[in-house]
Short mmCIF file of C-alpha atoms in Angstrom, two decimals:
data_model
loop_
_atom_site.label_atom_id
_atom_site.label_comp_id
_atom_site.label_asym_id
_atom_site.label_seq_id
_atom_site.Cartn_x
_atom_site.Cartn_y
_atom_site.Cartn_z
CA UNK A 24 172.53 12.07 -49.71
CA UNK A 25 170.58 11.59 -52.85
CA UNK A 26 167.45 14.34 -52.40
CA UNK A 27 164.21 14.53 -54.94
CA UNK A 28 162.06 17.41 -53.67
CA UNK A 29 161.69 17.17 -50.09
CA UNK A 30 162.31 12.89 -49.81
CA UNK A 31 166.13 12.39 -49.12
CA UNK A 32 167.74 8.76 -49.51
CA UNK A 33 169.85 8.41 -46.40
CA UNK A 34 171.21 4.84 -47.81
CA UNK A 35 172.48 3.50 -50.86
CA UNK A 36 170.57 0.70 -50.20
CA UNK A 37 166.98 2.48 -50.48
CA UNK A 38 164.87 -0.27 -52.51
CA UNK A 39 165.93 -2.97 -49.75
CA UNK A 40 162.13 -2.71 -47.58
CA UNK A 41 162.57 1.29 -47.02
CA UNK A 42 161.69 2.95 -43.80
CA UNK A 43 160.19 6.26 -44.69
CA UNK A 44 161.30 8.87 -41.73
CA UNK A 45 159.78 12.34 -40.80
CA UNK A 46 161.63 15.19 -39.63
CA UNK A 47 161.46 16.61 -36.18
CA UNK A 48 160.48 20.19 -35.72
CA UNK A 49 163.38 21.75 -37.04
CA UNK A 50 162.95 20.34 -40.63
CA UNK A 51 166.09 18.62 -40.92
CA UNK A 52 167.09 15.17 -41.21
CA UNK A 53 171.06 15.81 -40.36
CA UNK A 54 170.48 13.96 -37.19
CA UNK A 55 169.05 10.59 -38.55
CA UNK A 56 172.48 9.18 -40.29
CA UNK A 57 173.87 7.17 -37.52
CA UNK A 58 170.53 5.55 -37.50
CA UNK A 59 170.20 5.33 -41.27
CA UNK A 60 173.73 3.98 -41.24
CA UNK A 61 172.72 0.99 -38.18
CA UNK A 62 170.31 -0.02 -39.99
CA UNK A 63 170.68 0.11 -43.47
CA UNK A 64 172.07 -3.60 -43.84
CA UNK A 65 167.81 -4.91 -42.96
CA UNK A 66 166.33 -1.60 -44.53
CA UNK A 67 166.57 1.51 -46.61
CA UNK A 68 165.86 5.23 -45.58
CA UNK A 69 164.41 7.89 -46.88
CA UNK A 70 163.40 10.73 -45.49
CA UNK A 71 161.36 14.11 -45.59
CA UNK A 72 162.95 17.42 -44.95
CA UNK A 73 160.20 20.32 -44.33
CA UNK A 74 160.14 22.89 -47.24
CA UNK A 75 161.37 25.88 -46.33
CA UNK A 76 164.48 24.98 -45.27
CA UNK A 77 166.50 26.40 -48.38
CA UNK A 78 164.90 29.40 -47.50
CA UNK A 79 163.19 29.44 -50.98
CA UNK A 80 159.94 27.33 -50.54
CA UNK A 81 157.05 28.06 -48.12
CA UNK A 82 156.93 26.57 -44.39
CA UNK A 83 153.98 25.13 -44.55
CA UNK A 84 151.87 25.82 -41.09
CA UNK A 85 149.54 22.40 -41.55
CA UNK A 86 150.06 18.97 -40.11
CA UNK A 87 147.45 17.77 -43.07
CA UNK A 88 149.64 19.90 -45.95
CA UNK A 89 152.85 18.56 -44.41
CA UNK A 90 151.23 14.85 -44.95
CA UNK A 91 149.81 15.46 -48.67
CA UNK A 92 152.93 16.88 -49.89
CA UNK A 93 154.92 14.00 -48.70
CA UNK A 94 152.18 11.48 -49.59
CA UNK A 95 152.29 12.52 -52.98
CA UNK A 96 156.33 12.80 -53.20
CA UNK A 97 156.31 8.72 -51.72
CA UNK A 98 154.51 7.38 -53.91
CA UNK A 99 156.00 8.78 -56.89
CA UNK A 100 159.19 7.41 -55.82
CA UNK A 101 159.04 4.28 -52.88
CA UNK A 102 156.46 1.40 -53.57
CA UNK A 103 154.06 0.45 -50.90
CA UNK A 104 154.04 -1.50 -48.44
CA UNK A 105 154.82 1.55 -46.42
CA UNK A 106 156.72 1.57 -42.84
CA UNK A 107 156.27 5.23 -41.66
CA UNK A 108 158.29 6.43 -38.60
CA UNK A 109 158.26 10.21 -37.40
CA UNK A 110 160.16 11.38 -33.99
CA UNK A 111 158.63 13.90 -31.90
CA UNK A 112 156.60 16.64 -34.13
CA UNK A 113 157.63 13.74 -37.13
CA UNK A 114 155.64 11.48 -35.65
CA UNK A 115 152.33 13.26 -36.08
CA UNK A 116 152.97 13.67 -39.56
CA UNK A 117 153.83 10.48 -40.03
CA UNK A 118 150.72 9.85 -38.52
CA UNK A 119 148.94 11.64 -40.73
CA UNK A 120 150.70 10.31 -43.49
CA UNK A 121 149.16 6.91 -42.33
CA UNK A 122 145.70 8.19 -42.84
CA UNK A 123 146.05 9.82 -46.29
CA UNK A 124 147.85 7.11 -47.34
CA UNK A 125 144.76 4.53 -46.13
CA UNK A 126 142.57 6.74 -47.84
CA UNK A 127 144.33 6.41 -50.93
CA UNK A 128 144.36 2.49 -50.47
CA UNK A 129 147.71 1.84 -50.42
CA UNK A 130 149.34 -0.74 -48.11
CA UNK A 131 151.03 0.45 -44.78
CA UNK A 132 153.21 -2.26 -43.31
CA UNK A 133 152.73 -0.30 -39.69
CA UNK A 134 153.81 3.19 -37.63
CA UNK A 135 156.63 4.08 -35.47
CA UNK A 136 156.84 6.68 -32.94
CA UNK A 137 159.57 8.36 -31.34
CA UNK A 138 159.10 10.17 -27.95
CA UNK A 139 156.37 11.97 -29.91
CA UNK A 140 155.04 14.50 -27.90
CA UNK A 141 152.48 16.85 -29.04
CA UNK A 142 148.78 15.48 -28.57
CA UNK A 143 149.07 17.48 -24.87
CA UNK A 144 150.39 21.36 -26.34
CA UNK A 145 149.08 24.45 -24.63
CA UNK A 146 145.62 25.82 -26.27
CA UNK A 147 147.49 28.65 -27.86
CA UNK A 148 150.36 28.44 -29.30
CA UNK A 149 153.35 31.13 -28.25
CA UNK A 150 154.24 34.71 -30.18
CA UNK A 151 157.41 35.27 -32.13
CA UNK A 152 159.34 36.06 -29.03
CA UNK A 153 158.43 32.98 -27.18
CA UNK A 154 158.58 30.55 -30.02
CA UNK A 155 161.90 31.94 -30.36
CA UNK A 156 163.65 31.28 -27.35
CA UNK A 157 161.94 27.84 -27.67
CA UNK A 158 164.01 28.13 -31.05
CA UNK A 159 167.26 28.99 -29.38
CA UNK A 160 166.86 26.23 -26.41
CA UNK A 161 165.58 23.54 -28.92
CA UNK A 162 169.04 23.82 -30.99
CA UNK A 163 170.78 24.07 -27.65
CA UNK A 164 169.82 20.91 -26.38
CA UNK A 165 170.43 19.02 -29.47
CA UNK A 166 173.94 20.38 -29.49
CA UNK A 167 174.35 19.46 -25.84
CA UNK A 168 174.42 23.00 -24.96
CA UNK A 169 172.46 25.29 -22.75
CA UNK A 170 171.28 28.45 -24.39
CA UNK A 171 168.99 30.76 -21.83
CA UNK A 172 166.75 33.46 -24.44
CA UNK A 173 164.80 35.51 -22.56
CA UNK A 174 161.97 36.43 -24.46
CA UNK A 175 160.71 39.58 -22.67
CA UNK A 176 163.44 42.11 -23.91
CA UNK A 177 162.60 40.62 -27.52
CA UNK A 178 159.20 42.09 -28.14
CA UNK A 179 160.84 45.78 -27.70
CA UNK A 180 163.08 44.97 -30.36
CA UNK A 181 162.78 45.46 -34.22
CA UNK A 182 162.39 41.59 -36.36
CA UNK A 183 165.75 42.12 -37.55
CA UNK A 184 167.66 42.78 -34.33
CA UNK A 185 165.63 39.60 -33.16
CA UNK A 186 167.35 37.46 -35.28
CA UNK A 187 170.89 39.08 -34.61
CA UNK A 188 170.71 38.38 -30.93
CA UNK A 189 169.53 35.23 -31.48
CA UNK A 190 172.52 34.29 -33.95
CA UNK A 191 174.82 35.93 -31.81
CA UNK A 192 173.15 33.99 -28.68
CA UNK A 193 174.14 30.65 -30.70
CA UNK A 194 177.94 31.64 -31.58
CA UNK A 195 178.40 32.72 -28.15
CA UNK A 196 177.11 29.33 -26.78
CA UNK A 197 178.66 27.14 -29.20
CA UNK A 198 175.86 25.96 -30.85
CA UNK A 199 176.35 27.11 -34.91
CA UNK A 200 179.47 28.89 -36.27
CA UNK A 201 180.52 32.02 -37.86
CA UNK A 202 179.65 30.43 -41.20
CA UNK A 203 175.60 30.18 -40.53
CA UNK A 204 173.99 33.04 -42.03
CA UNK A 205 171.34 35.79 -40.28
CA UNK A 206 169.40 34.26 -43.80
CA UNK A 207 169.73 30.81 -42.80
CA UNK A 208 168.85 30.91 -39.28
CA UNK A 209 165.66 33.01 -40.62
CA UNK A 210 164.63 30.47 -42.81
CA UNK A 211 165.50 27.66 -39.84
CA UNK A 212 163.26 29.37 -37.86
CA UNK A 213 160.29 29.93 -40.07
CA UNK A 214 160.17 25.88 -40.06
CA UNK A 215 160.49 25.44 -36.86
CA UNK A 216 157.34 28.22 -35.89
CA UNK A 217 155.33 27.10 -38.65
CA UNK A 218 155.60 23.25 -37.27
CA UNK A 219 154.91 24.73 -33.99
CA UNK A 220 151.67 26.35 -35.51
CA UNK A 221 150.93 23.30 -37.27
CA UNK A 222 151.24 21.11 -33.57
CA UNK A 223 148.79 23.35 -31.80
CA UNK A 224 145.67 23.21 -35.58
CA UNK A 225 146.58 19.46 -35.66
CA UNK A 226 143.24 16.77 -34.09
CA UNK A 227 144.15 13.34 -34.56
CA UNK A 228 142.00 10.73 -35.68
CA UNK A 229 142.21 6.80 -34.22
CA UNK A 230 143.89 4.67 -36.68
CA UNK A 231 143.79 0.87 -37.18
CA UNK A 232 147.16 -0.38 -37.81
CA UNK A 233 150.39 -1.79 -36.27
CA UNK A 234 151.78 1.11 -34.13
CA UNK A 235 154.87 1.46 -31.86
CA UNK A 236 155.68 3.92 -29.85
CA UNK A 237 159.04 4.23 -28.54
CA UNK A 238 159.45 6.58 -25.15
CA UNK A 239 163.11 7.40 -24.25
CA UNK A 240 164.13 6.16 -21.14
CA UNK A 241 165.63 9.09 -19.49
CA UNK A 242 162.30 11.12 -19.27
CA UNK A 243 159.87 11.74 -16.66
CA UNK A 244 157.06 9.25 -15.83
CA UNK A 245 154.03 10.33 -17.34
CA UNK A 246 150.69 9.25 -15.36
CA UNK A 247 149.79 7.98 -19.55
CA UNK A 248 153.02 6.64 -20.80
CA UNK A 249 151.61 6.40 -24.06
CA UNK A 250 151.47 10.24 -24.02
CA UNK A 251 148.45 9.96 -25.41
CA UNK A 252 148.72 7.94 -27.96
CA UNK A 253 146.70 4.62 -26.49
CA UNK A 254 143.55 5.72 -27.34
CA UNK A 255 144.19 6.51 -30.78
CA UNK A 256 145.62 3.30 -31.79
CA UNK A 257 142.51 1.05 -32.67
CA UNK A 258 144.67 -2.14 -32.76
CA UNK A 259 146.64 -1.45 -30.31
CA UNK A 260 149.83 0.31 -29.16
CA UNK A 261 152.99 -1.53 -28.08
CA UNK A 262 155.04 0.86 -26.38
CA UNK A 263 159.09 0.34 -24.97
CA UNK A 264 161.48 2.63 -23.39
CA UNK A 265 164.85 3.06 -25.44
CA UNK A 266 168.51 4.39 -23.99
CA UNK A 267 169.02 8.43 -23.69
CA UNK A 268 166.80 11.19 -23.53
CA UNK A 269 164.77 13.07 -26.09
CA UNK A 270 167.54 14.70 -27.65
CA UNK A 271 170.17 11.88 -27.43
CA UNK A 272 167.92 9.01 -29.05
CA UNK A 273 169.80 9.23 -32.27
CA UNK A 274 173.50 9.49 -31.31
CA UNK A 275 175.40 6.79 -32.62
CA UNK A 276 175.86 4.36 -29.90
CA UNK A 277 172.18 4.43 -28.97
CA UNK A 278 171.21 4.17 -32.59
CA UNK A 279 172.54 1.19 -32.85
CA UNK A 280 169.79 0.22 -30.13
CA UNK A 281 167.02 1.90 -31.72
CA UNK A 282 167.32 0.51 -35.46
CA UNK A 283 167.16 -3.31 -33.88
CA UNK A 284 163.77 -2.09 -31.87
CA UNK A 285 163.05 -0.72 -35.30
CA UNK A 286 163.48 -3.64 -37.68
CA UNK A 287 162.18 -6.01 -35.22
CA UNK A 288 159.04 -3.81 -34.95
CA UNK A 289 158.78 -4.10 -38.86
CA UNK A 290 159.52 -7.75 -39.06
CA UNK A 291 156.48 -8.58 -36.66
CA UNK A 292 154.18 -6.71 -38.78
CA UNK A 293 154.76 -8.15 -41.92
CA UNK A 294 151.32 -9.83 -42.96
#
């Protein structure tokens, strides 16, 4: 991966009509390579990592921030016309990105979304204890494993000891090895709660472009299967289910079905 600031190059072939991807929750973009890989023969990808991940830079705790900085790191690098596409918390920064970059004038070829939840969060969002065990589960399920955190015992427990229960928690259920650090997972974390932060501050605005919003097939029926997104799409929002559920979308196999939903997305809304 070739990475300049916080916009990675997923494909050697990033000038060829680049995608520009957002990161889920976590921060990382690890788990967008099979995709990146299926499709990089019709397009390039980059994509943004959240700062804070090298446990140097500052999470940042704002939707808006999140956009700007990456706004401003695009267009230094990728020329417009832009295709944005953000799954889950990604989405509503790319989102955002879409408005900032409108604002600026530039041209925005059109919007994917990926089972992005988030425009239906709780009023508040959760304390450290909570929004850990949310941590621990989150990483869990992308993993394919089950990891239970109860959060109770946590708030009687130094911030420290927090974070060595929840590292040990992960060993024990398979999720990261003995080579992840009590500083990494720290830093891992601080992304993850200032995104969650950033979910529950974030109002969307409607938006007038081409929009897609891609729902994975294995969840629940919603009574708005556009989870919300309908009404802010002013011209309209096509929406399709694709294979797995929300943590499986970008395995390889059903990558393969996502990038051809992707590119033909992007080749019907070419001007």
């Amino acid at each position: 991966m070739d990475q300049q600031g916080p916009l990675v190059l997923l494909t050697e072939q990033g000038r060829r009509e680049p995608i520009v991807m957002v990161h889920p929750i976590g921060g990382s973009v690890f788990g967008y390579r099979a995709f990146a890989r299926a499709i990089e023969e019709r397009h390039g990808i980059y994509a943004f990592e959240a700062p804070g991940l090298d446990g140097e830079s500052e999470a940042l705790a704002s939707v808006e921030a999140l956009a700007l900085l990456y706004v401003q790191a695009l267009c230094r690098v990728v020329p417009p016309p832009y295709r944005l596409l953000g799954f889950s918390f990604g989405g509503l920064v790319a989102f955002e990105m879409a408005h900032q970059l409108r604002k600026a004038r530039q041209d925005i070829q059109g919007v994917v979304l990926v089972d992005c939840h988030g425009l239906d969060h709780a009023p508040h969002p959760p304390d450290e204890a909570e929004s850990l065990a949310e941590f621990a589960q989150d990483l869990g399920r992308f993993a394919g494993k089950k990891v239970e955190l109860d959060p109770l015992p946590l708030h009687a427990l130094t911030r420290r000891r927090r974070f060595e229960l929840l590292l040990s928690k992960l060993r024990e259920c398979g999720v990261l090895g003995s080579e992840v650090s009590l500083h990494e997972i720290q830093s891992r974390y601080e992304v993850f709660h200032a995104s969650l932060r950033a979910l529950h501050a974030y109002v969307p605005r409607p938006l007038d472009l081409p929009m897609v919003h891609f729902r994975a097939a294995a969840a629940k029926e919603e009574s708005d299967a556009s989870l919300g997104w309908e009404r802010l799409a002013l011209s309209g929002l096509q929406i399709d289910r694709v294979e797995g559920d929300h943590y499986r979308l970008w395995d390889a196999p059903r990558a393969l079905n996502l990038a051809d939903k992707v590119a033909a997305f992007f080749r019907s809304s070419r001007g």
